[in-house]
mmCIF file of C-alpha atoms in Angstrom:
data_model
loop_
_atom_site.group_PDB
_atom_site.id
_atom_site.type_symbol
_atom_site.label_atom_id
_atom_site.label_comp_id
_atom_site.label_asym_id
_atom_site.label_seq_id
_atom_site.Cartn_x
_atom_site.Cartn_y
_atom_site.Cartn_z
ATOM 1 C CA MET K 15 -17.442 23.906 0.423
ATOM 2 C CA ALA K 16 -17.065 20.385 0.941
ATOM 3 C CA LYS K 17 -17.389 19.131 4.592
ATOM 4 C CA ARG K 18 -14.355 17.264 6.042
ATOM 5 C CA GLY K 19 -15.608 16.803 9.810
ATOM 6 C CA TRP K 20 -13.201 16.732 12.704
ATOM 7 C CA GLU K 21 -10.390 15.392 10.390
ATOM 8 C CA GLY K 22 -10.425 18.465 8.052
ATOM 9 C CA VAL K 23 -10.485 20.870 11.634
ATOM 10 C CA MET K 24 -7.613 19.366 12.996
ATOM 11 C CA MET K 25 -5.796 19.658 9.715
ATOM 12 C CA SER K 26 -6.678 23.515 9.581
ATOM 13 C CA ALA K 27 -5.617 23.862 12.950
ATOM 14 C CA TYR K 28 -2.045 22.359 12.115
ATOM 15 C CA GLY K 29 -1.949 24.863 9.148
ATOM 16 C CA ALA K 30 -2.233 21.962 6.319
ATOM 17 C CA ARG K 31 -2.307 23.457 3.147
ATOM 18 C CA ASP K 32 -4.711 22.038 0.031
ATOM 19 C CA HIS K 33 -3.043 21.532 -3.375
ATOM 20 C CA ILE K 34 -4.849 20.692 -6.159
ATOM 21 C CA VAL K 35 -4.266 17.426 -7.974
ATOM 22 C CA THR K 36 -5.594 16.941 -11.576
ATOM 23 C CA VAL K 37 -5.764 13.174 -13.374
ATOM 24 C CA THR K 38 -3.886 12.865 -16.357
ATOM 25 C CA GLU K 39 -4.023 9.309 -17.337
ATOM 26 C CA ARG K 40 -5.312 5.792 -15.889
ATOM 27 C CA GLU K 41 -3.708 2.580 -16.347
ATOM 28 C CA GLU K 42 -5.764 -0.536 -15.430
ATOM 29 C CA ILE K 43 -3.025 -3.017 -13.986
ATOM 30 C CA THR K 44 -5.484 -5.637 -12.869
ATOM 31 C CA PRO K 45 -9.077 -5.795 -12.293
ATOM 32 C CA HIS K 46 -8.287 -4.889 -8.574
ATOM 33 C CA PHE K 47 -5.507 -2.378 -9.157
ATOM 34 C CA VAL K 48 -5.422 0.640 -10.951
ATOM 35 C CA ARG K 49 -2.418 3.422 -11.664
ATOM 36 C CA ILE K 50 -3.420 6.851 -11.922
ATOM 37 C CA PHE K 51 -1.009 9.206 -12.939
ATOM 38 C CA MET K 52 -1.533 13.025 -11.834
ATOM 39 C CA SER K 53 -0.037 16.543 -11.635
ATOM 40 C CA SER K 54 0.033 19.117 -9.348
ATOM 41 C CA GLU K 55 1.697 22.751 -9.717
ATOM 42 C CA THR K 56 2.553 23.017 -5.907
ATOM 43 C CA ILE K 57 2.512 19.620 -4.245
ATOM 44 C CA PHE K 58 6.416 19.270 -4.320
ATOM 45 C CA THR K 59 7.121 22.744 -2.760
ATOM 46 C CA GLU K 60 6.028 20.682 0.355
ATOM 47 C CA VAL K 61 6.656 16.938 -0.267
ATOM 48 C CA ASN K 62 10.030 15.425 -1.288
ATOM 49 C CA ALA K 63 9.891 12.985 -4.049
ATOM 50 C CA GLY K 64 11.848 10.511 -2.171
ATOM 51 C CA PRO K 65 10.889 6.499 -1.806
ATOM 52 C CA THR K 66 7.777 6.052 0.435
ATOM 53 C CA ALA K 67 6.825 9.696 0.410
ATOM 54 C CA TRP K 68 2.893 9.866 0.787
ATOM 55 C CA ILE K 69 0.048 12.421 0.813
ATOM 56 C CA ARG K 70 -3.096 12.820 2.114
ATOM 57 C CA GLY K 71 -6.053 13.103 -0.174
ATOM 58 C CA TRP K 72 -9.456 14.288 0.282
ATOM 59 C CA PHE K 73 -11.798 12.164 -1.485
ATOM 60 C CA PRO K 74 -15.557 12.955 -2.097
ATOM 61 C CA ASP K 75 -18.446 10.323 -0.466
ATOM 62 C CA ALA K 76 -19.909 8.869 -3.871
ATOM 63 C CA ASN K 77 -23.488 9.351 -1.970
ATOM 64 C CA GLY K 78 -23.122 12.870 -2.865
ATOM 65 C CA ASP K 79 -23.698 14.397 0.429
ATOM 66 C CA GLY K 80 -20.662 17.001 0.326
ATOM 67 C CA PHE K 81 -18.387 15.118 2.436
ATOM 68 C CA GLU K 82 -14.704 14.401 2.050
ATOM 69 C CA TYR K 83 -12.800 11.713 3.387
ATOM 70 C CA GLN K 84 -8.744 11.844 3.868
ATOM 71 C CA ARG K 85 -7.058 9.089 2.928
ATOM 72 C CA GLY K 86 -3.336 8.588 2.335
ATOM 73 C CA TYR K 87 -1.277 7.190 -0.467
ATOM 74 C CA THR K 88 2.131 6.593 -1.220
ATOM 75 C CA LEU K 89 3.481 8.523 -4.372
ATOM 76 C CA SER K 90 5.605 6.828 -7.306
ATOM 77 C CA GLN K 91 7.308 7.809 -10.303
ATOM 78 C CA SER K 92 7.454 11.443 -8.994
ATOM 79 C CA ASN K 93 8.863 14.100 -10.697
ATOM 80 C CA ALA K 94 9.246 17.006 -8.671
ATOM 81 C CA GLU K 95 10.540 19.454 -11.769
ATOM 82 C CA THR K 96 7.424 18.811 -13.569
ATOM 83 C CA GLY K 97 4.934 18.159 -10.758
ATOM 84 C CA GLU K 98 3.799 14.714 -12.309
ATOM 85 C CA PHE K 99 3.445 11.613 -10.118
ATOM 86 C CA ALA K 100 1.180 8.456 -9.968
ATOM 87 C CA ILE K 101 -0.874 6.901 -7.498
ATOM 88 C CA ASP K 102 -1.614 3.030 -7.031
ATOM 89 C CA PHE K 103 -5.324 2.162 -6.009
ATOM 90 C CA VAL K 104 -6.596 -0.962 -4.524
ATOM 91 C CA LEU K 105 -10.177 -1.404 -5.836
ATOM 92 C CA HIS K 106 -12.117 -3.472 -3.194
ATOM 93 C CA GLU K 107 -15.227 -4.416 -1.804
ATOM 94 C CA PRO K 108 -16.797 -2.731 0.410
ATOM 95 C CA ALA K 109 -15.366 0.196 -1.369
ATOM 96 C CA GLY K 110 -14.667 3.354 0.732
ATOM 97 C CA PRO K 111 -14.616 6.967 -0.835
ATOM 98 C CA ALA K 112 -10.891 6.714 -2.246
ATOM 99 C CA SER K 113 -11.624 3.164 -3.928
ATOM 100 C CA GLN K 114 -15.035 4.167 -5.525
ATOM 101 C CA TRP K 115 -13.616 7.586 -6.754
ATOM 102 C CA ALA K 116 -10.616 5.619 -8.558
ATOM 103 C CA GLN K 117 -12.981 3.146 -10.034
ATOM 104 C CA ALA K 118 -14.533 6.145 -12.013
ATOM 105 C CA ALA K 119 -11.716 8.756 -12.257
ATOM 106 C CA GLU K 120 -10.976 9.890 -15.685
ATOM 107 C CA PRO K 121 -8.306 12.660 -17.011
ATOM 108 C CA GLY K 122 -9.368 16.039 -15.958
ATOM 109 C CA TRP K 123 -10.989 14.943 -12.495
ATOM 110 C CA THR K 124 -9.445 16.982 -9.619
ATOM 111 C CA PHE K 125 -9.373 16.463 -6.040
ATOM 112 C CA ALA K 126 -7.386 18.255 -2.978
ATOM 113 C CA ALA K 127 -4.462 16.957 -1.083
ATOM 114 C CA GLN K 128 -2.251 17.574 1.945
ATOM 115 C CA THR K 129 1.299 16.889 2.730
ATOM 116 C CA LEU K 130 1.315 17.343 6.518
ATOM 117 C CA GLY K 131 3.109 14.609 8.440
ATOM 118 C CA THR K 132 4.541 12.991 5.030
ATOM 119 C CA THR K 133 7.733 11.029 5.433
ATOM 120 C CA LYS K 134 10.063 8.800 3.023
ATOM 121 C CA PHE K 135 12.421 5.968 3.459
ATOM 122 C CA GLU K 136 15.928 6.733 4.182
ATOM 123 C CA LEU K 137 18.792 4.052 3.906
ATOM 124 C CA PRO K 138 20.737 4.405 7.175
ATOM 125 C CA ASP K 139 24.585 5.379 7.441
ATOM 126 C CA GLU K 140 25.324 1.784 8.476
ATOM 127 C CA LEU K 141 23.670 -0.485 6.150
ATOM 128 C CA PRO K 142 21.633 -3.831 7.877
ATOM 129 C CA ALA K 143 22.501 -7.272 7.047
ATOM 130 C CA GLY K 144 19.309 -7.172 5.001
ATOM 131 C CA TYR K 145 15.718 -5.965 4.570
ATOM 132 C CA LEU K 146 12.545 -7.980 5.553
ATOM 133 C CA LEU K 147 9.526 -6.424 3.905
ATOM 134 C CA VAL K 148 6.194 -7.510 4.604
ATOM 135 C CA GLY K 149 2.831 -6.475 2.815
ATOM 136 C CA ASP K 150 0.191 -6.927 0.352
ATOM 137 C CA ALA K 151 -1.005 -5.248 -2.865
ATOM 138 C CA ALA K 152 -2.158 -2.140 -0.747
ATOM 139 C CA SER K 153 1.536 -1.769 0.004
ATOM 140 C CA ILE K 154 3.475 -2.814 -3.382
ATOM 141 C CA PRO K 155 4.020 0.747 -4.290
ATOM 142 C CA ALA K 156 5.742 1.422 -1.097
ATOM 143 C CA LEU K 157 7.635 -1.767 -0.965
ATOM 144 C CA SER K 158 8.604 -1.260 -4.465
ATOM 145 C CA ALA K 159 10.143 1.982 -3.930
ATOM 146 C CA ILE K 160 12.346 0.319 -1.223
ATOM 147 C CA VAL K 161 13.622 -2.442 -3.313
ATOM 148 C CA ALA K 162 14.597 0.146 -5.800
ATOM 149 C CA THR K 163 16.462 2.245 -3.217
ATOM 150 C CA VAL K 164 18.315 -0.575 -1.510
ATOM 151 C CA PRO K 165 22.082 -1.278 -2.687
ATOM 152 C CA GLU K 166 22.638 -4.610 -4.785
ATOM 153 C CA GLU K 167 24.517 -5.939 -2.283
ATOM 154 C CA VAL K 168 21.855 -6.054 0.264
ATOM 155 C CA PRO K 169 19.467 -9.004 0.564
ATOM 156 C CA LEU K 170 15.588 -8.519 0.713
ATOM 157 C CA GLU K 171 13.161 -10.597 1.725
ATOM 158 C CA VAL K 172 9.920 -9.891 0.583
ATOM 159 C CA TYR K 173 6.521 -11.628 1.872
ATOM 160 C CA LEU K 174 3.092 -10.277 0.245
ATOM 161 C CA GLU K 175 0.114 -11.483 1.398
ATOM 162 C CA LEU K 176 -2.378 -12.860 -1.530
ATOM 163 C CA HIS K 177 -5.830 -11.526 -1.720
ATOM 164 C CA HIS K 178 -6.612 -12.322 -5.483
ATOM 165 C CA GLU K 179 -4.994 -14.356 -7.955
ATOM 166 C CA THR K 180 -4.738 -11.187 -10.298
ATOM 167 C CA ASP K 181 -2.497 -10.057 -7.390
ATOM 168 C CA LEU K 182 0.446 -11.693 -9.285
ATOM 169 C CA ASP K 183 0.370 -9.561 -11.994
ATOM 170 C CA ILE K 184 1.025 -6.473 -10.215
ATOM 171 C CA PRO K 185 4.471 -5.273 -11.545
ATOM 172 C CA PHE K 186 7.281 -5.505 -9.000
ATOM 173 C CA PRO K 187 10.428 -4.474 -9.293
ATOM 174 C CA THR K 188 13.972 -6.534 -9.724
ATOM 175 C CA HIS K 189 17.078 -6.652 -7.426
ATOM 176 C CA PRO K 190 19.635 -9.059 -7.336
ATOM 177 C CA ARG K 191 19.460 -10.267 -3.950
ATOM 178 C CA LEU K 192 15.448 -10.465 -3.808
ATOM 179 C CA ASN K 193 13.202 -13.173 -2.850
ATOM 180 C CA VAL K 194 9.557 -12.644 -3.087
ATOM 181 C CA HIS K 195 7.050 -14.804 -1.407
ATOM 182 C CA TRP K 196 3.299 -14.767 -2.145
ATOM 183 C CA ILE K 197 1.124 -16.170 0.826
ATOM 184 C CA PRO K 198 -2.690 -17.122 0.324
ATOM 185 C CA ARG K 199 -4.495 -15.657 3.269
ATOM 186 C CA THR K 200 -6.311 -18.007 5.152
ATOM 187 C CA GLY K 201 -6.755 -16.159 8.310
ATOM 188 C CA THR K 202 -5.154 -13.284 10.299
ATOM 189 C CA GLU K 203 -2.027 -15.334 11.318
ATOM 190 C CA SER K 204 -1.220 -16.796 8.089
ATOM 191 C CA LEU K 205 0.991 -14.044 6.837
ATOM 192 C CA ALA K 206 3.093 -14.208 10.167
ATOM 193 C CA ALA K 207 3.093 -18.118 10.261
ATOM 194 C CA SER K 208 5.075 -18.094 7.013
ATOM 195 C CA ILE K 209 8.419 -15.949 7.962
ATOM 196 C CA GLU K 210 10.838 -18.340 7.530
ATOM 197 C CA PRO K 211 12.715 -19.293 10.980
ATOM 198 C CA ARG K 212 16.338 -18.300 10.579
ATOM 199 C CA ASP K 213 18.780 -15.830 11.724
ATOM 200 C CA TRP K 214 17.744 -12.510 11.418
ATOM 201 C CA SER K 215 20.255 -10.640 13.288
ATOM 202 C CA ASP K 216 21.157 -7.357 12.213
ATOM 203 C CA TRP K 217 18.056 -7.049 9.471
ATOM 204 C CA LYS K 218 15.480 -4.121 9.579
ATOM 205 C CA ALA K 219 11.759 -5.160 9.009
ATOM 206 C CA TRP K 220 9.518 -3.383 7.266
ATOM 207 C CA LEU K 221 5.815 -3.942 7.447
ATOM 208 C CA ALA K 222 2.656 -2.722 6.011
ATOM 209 C CA CYS K 223 -0.630 -4.845 5.665
ATOM 210 C CA GLU K 224 -4.076 -5.619 7.196
ATOM 211 C CA THR K 225 -4.206 -4.450 10.327
ATOM 212 C CA ALA K 226 -5.613 -7.451 11.846
ATOM 213 C CA SER K 227 -2.605 -9.549 10.344
ATOM 214 C CA MET K 228 -0.134 -6.910 11.704
ATOM 215 C CA LYS K 229 -0.398 -8.223 15.800
ATOM 216 C CA PRO K 230 0.970 -11.608 15.067
ATOM 217 C CA LEU K 231 3.684 -10.333 12.677
ATOM 218 C CA ARG K 232 4.951 -8.069 15.273
ATOM 219 C CA VAL K 233 4.379 -10.812 18.150
ATOM 220 C CA ARG K 234 6.578 -13.194 16.092
ATOM 221 C CA LEU K 235 9.267 -10.944 14.928
ATOM 222 C CA ARG K 236 9.719 -9.638 18.745
ATOM 223 C CA ASP K 237 9.504 -12.755 20.653
ATOM 224 C CA GLU K 238 10.622 -15.472 18.030
ATOM 225 C CA PHE K 239 13.180 -13.896 15.652
ATOM 226 C CA GLY K 240 14.490 -11.153 18.631
ATOM 227 C CA PHE K 241 13.846 -7.877 16.348
ATOM 228 C CA PRO K 242 14.592 -4.941 18.306
ATOM 229 C CA LYS K 243 11.411 -2.360 18.454
ATOM 230 C CA SER K 244 13.860 0.031 16.716
ATOM 231 C CA GLU K 245 14.310 -1.933 13.727
ATOM 232 C CA VAL K 246 10.716 -2.511 12.820
ATOM 233 C CA HIS K 247 8.602 -0.024 10.777
ATOM 234 C CA ALA K 248 4.891 -1.396 11.421
ATOM 235 C CA GLN K 249 1.791 0.130 10.141
ATOM 236 C CA GLY K 250 -1.880 -1.363 9.220
ATOM 237 C CA TYR K 251 -2.792 -0.279 5.822
ATOM 238 C CA TRP K 252 -6.443 -1.166 5.823
ATOM 239 C CA VAL K 253 -8.974 -3.093 7.732
ATOM 240 C CA GLU K 254 -10.562 -6.174 6.373
ATOM 241 C CA GLY K 255 -14.355 -5.995 5.493
ATOM 242 C CA LYS K 256 -14.490 -2.021 6.397
ATOM 243 C CA SER K 257 -14.885 0.311 3.988
ATOM 244 C CA MET K 258 -13.651 3.257 6.137
ATOM 245 C CA GLY K 259 -16.023 6.669 5.539
ATOM 246 C CA ARG K 260 -19.311 5.358 5.765
ATOM 247 C CA MET K 261 -21.806 5.343 8.609
ATOM 248 C CA ARG K 262 -21.433 2.791 11.122
ATOM 249 C CA GLU K 263 -24.599 1.014 10.060
ATOM 250 C CA GLU K 264 -23.292 0.664 6.422
ATOM 251 C CA ASP K 265 -20.069 -0.313 7.841
ATOM 252 C CA LYS K 266 -21.935 -3.262 9.362
ATOM 253 C CA ALA K 267 -23.919 -4.340 6.671
ATOM 254 C CA ALA K 268 -20.723 -4.197 4.239
ATOM 255 C CA ALA K 269 -18.718 -6.220 6.487
ATOM 256 C CA GLU K 270 -21.481 -8.998 6.750
ATOM 257 C CA ALA K 271 -21.708 -8.994 3.038
ATOM 258 C CA ALA K 272 -17.835 -9.011 2.677
ATOM 259 C CA LYS K 273 -17.607 -12.162 5.144
ATOM 260 C CA ALA K 274 -20.562 -14.011 3.330
ATOM 261 C CA ALA K 275 -18.450 -13.443 -0.027
ATOM 262 C CA ARG K 276 -15.269 -14.852 1.610
ATOM 263 C CA ALA K 277 -17.071 -17.989 2.691
ATOM 264 C CA ALA K 278 -18.141 -18.747 -0.869
ATOM 265 C CA THR K 279 -14.653 -17.909 -2.256
ATOM 266 C CA PRO K 280 -12.054 -20.894 -2.488
ATOM 267 C CA ARG K 281 -9.181 -20.253 -0.273
ATOM 268 C CA ASN K 282 -6.748 -21.600 -2.677
ATOM 269 C CA PRO K 283 -5.634 -19.568 -5.519
ATOM 270 C CA SER K 284 -5.929 -21.848 -9.028
ATOM 271 C CA PRO K 285 -2.748 -23.722 -9.839
ATOM 272 C CA SER K 286 -2.305 -22.091 -13.148
ATOM 273 C CA HIS K 287 -0.502 -18.848 -11.093
ATOM 274 C CA ASN K 288 1.906 -21.412 -9.908
ATOM 275 C CA VAL K 289 1.762 -20.091 -6.253
ATOM 276 C CA LYS K 290 4.162 -22.798 -4.727
ATOM 277 C CA LEU K 291 6.772 -22.155 -6.992
ATOM 278 C CA LEU K 292 6.326 -18.316 -5.777
ATOM 279 C CA LEU K 293 6.774 -19.395 -2.384
ATOM 280 C CA THR K 294 10.073 -20.730 -2.462
ATOM 281 C CA ALA K 295 11.626 -19.521 -5.442
ATOM 282 C CA PRO K 296 13.677 -16.098 -6.003
ATOM 283 C CA HIS K 297 11.412 -13.202 -7.469
ATOM 284 C CA VAL K 298 10.532 -13.480 -11.074
ATOM 285 C CA ALA K 299 8.782 -10.578 -12.798
ATOM 286 C CA ARG K 300 4.873 -10.660 -13.489
ATOM 287 C CA GLY K 301 3.153 -8.525 -15.647
ATOM 288 C CA ALA K 302 4.376 -5.413 -17.269
ATOM 289 C CA PRO K 303 7.622 -3.646 -16.075
ATOM 290 C CA PRO K 304 7.121 -1.094 -13.433
ATOM 291 C CA ARG K 305 7.720 2.441 -15.171
ATOM 292 C CA GLU K 306 10.431 3.677 -12.983
ATOM 293 C CA ALA K 307 10.180 3.279 -8.945
ATOM 294 C CA GLY K 308 7.155 2.515 -7.442
ATOM 295 C CA SER K 309 4.980 3.244 -4.481
ATOM 296 C CA LEU K 310 0.430 2.814 -1.771
ATOM 297 C CA PRO K 311 -2.931 3.218 0.603
ATOM 298 C CA ARG K 312 -2.656 3.944 4.077
#
């Protein structure tokens, strides 16, 4: 039986049930982004198939030491009747257990998932003046689901942090009042600094990005734009340079290697992707169209 540490003990104490999930297909969207189609006979008896709904997957350590690590992932293209859904994985370095698993996953592979604590995005009875959505490749699945849910008359401003040039090729849904701005990451404050100074009165904000980028975002929305705390959903999805799920010494070495790699990589993406245009122009879909409504890691 796999070892799950204190997280497994806590989940068992709260009565979380294991659901067996089976891989049915994989689709390479970009070199850093893979969509894995799955099915489960029981998962939708506990989780709602609505937008931004997520599950807790237990993924094995690639070292083969018998440990499993918990990661939260947004469901997309969910079909509660057939038990089918998809999960999008960002393939990154240093790679944690889930990223390593996704790199190699093939049809027929299985893993255990739990649903305790899962939530979904819901529209309020009184619609806001608009939605400000901020994230990156890791949260594109959840942001896609929100965009697909918001009525056509409600404006959406989306700011996405660009970590790889190929992020531009990740499918994103269309909406009549949608603007998407791709922001090259130059530091932990570049995403917050990119938000347009304007009247954000009566807007709601949904933020999901790298953890160090989150604090300056929340501060600017609160202090400069006057967003009430009740109108902001904020969650750090991942930590730059940290694989999560490794021993502390391995994490330190991996973080130092990632820092050296970033220092050797040009900060600005190739002009061929026309990022300046994307920073200012309304969204034009890139890559293949999404296969229904979308959703990703926590």
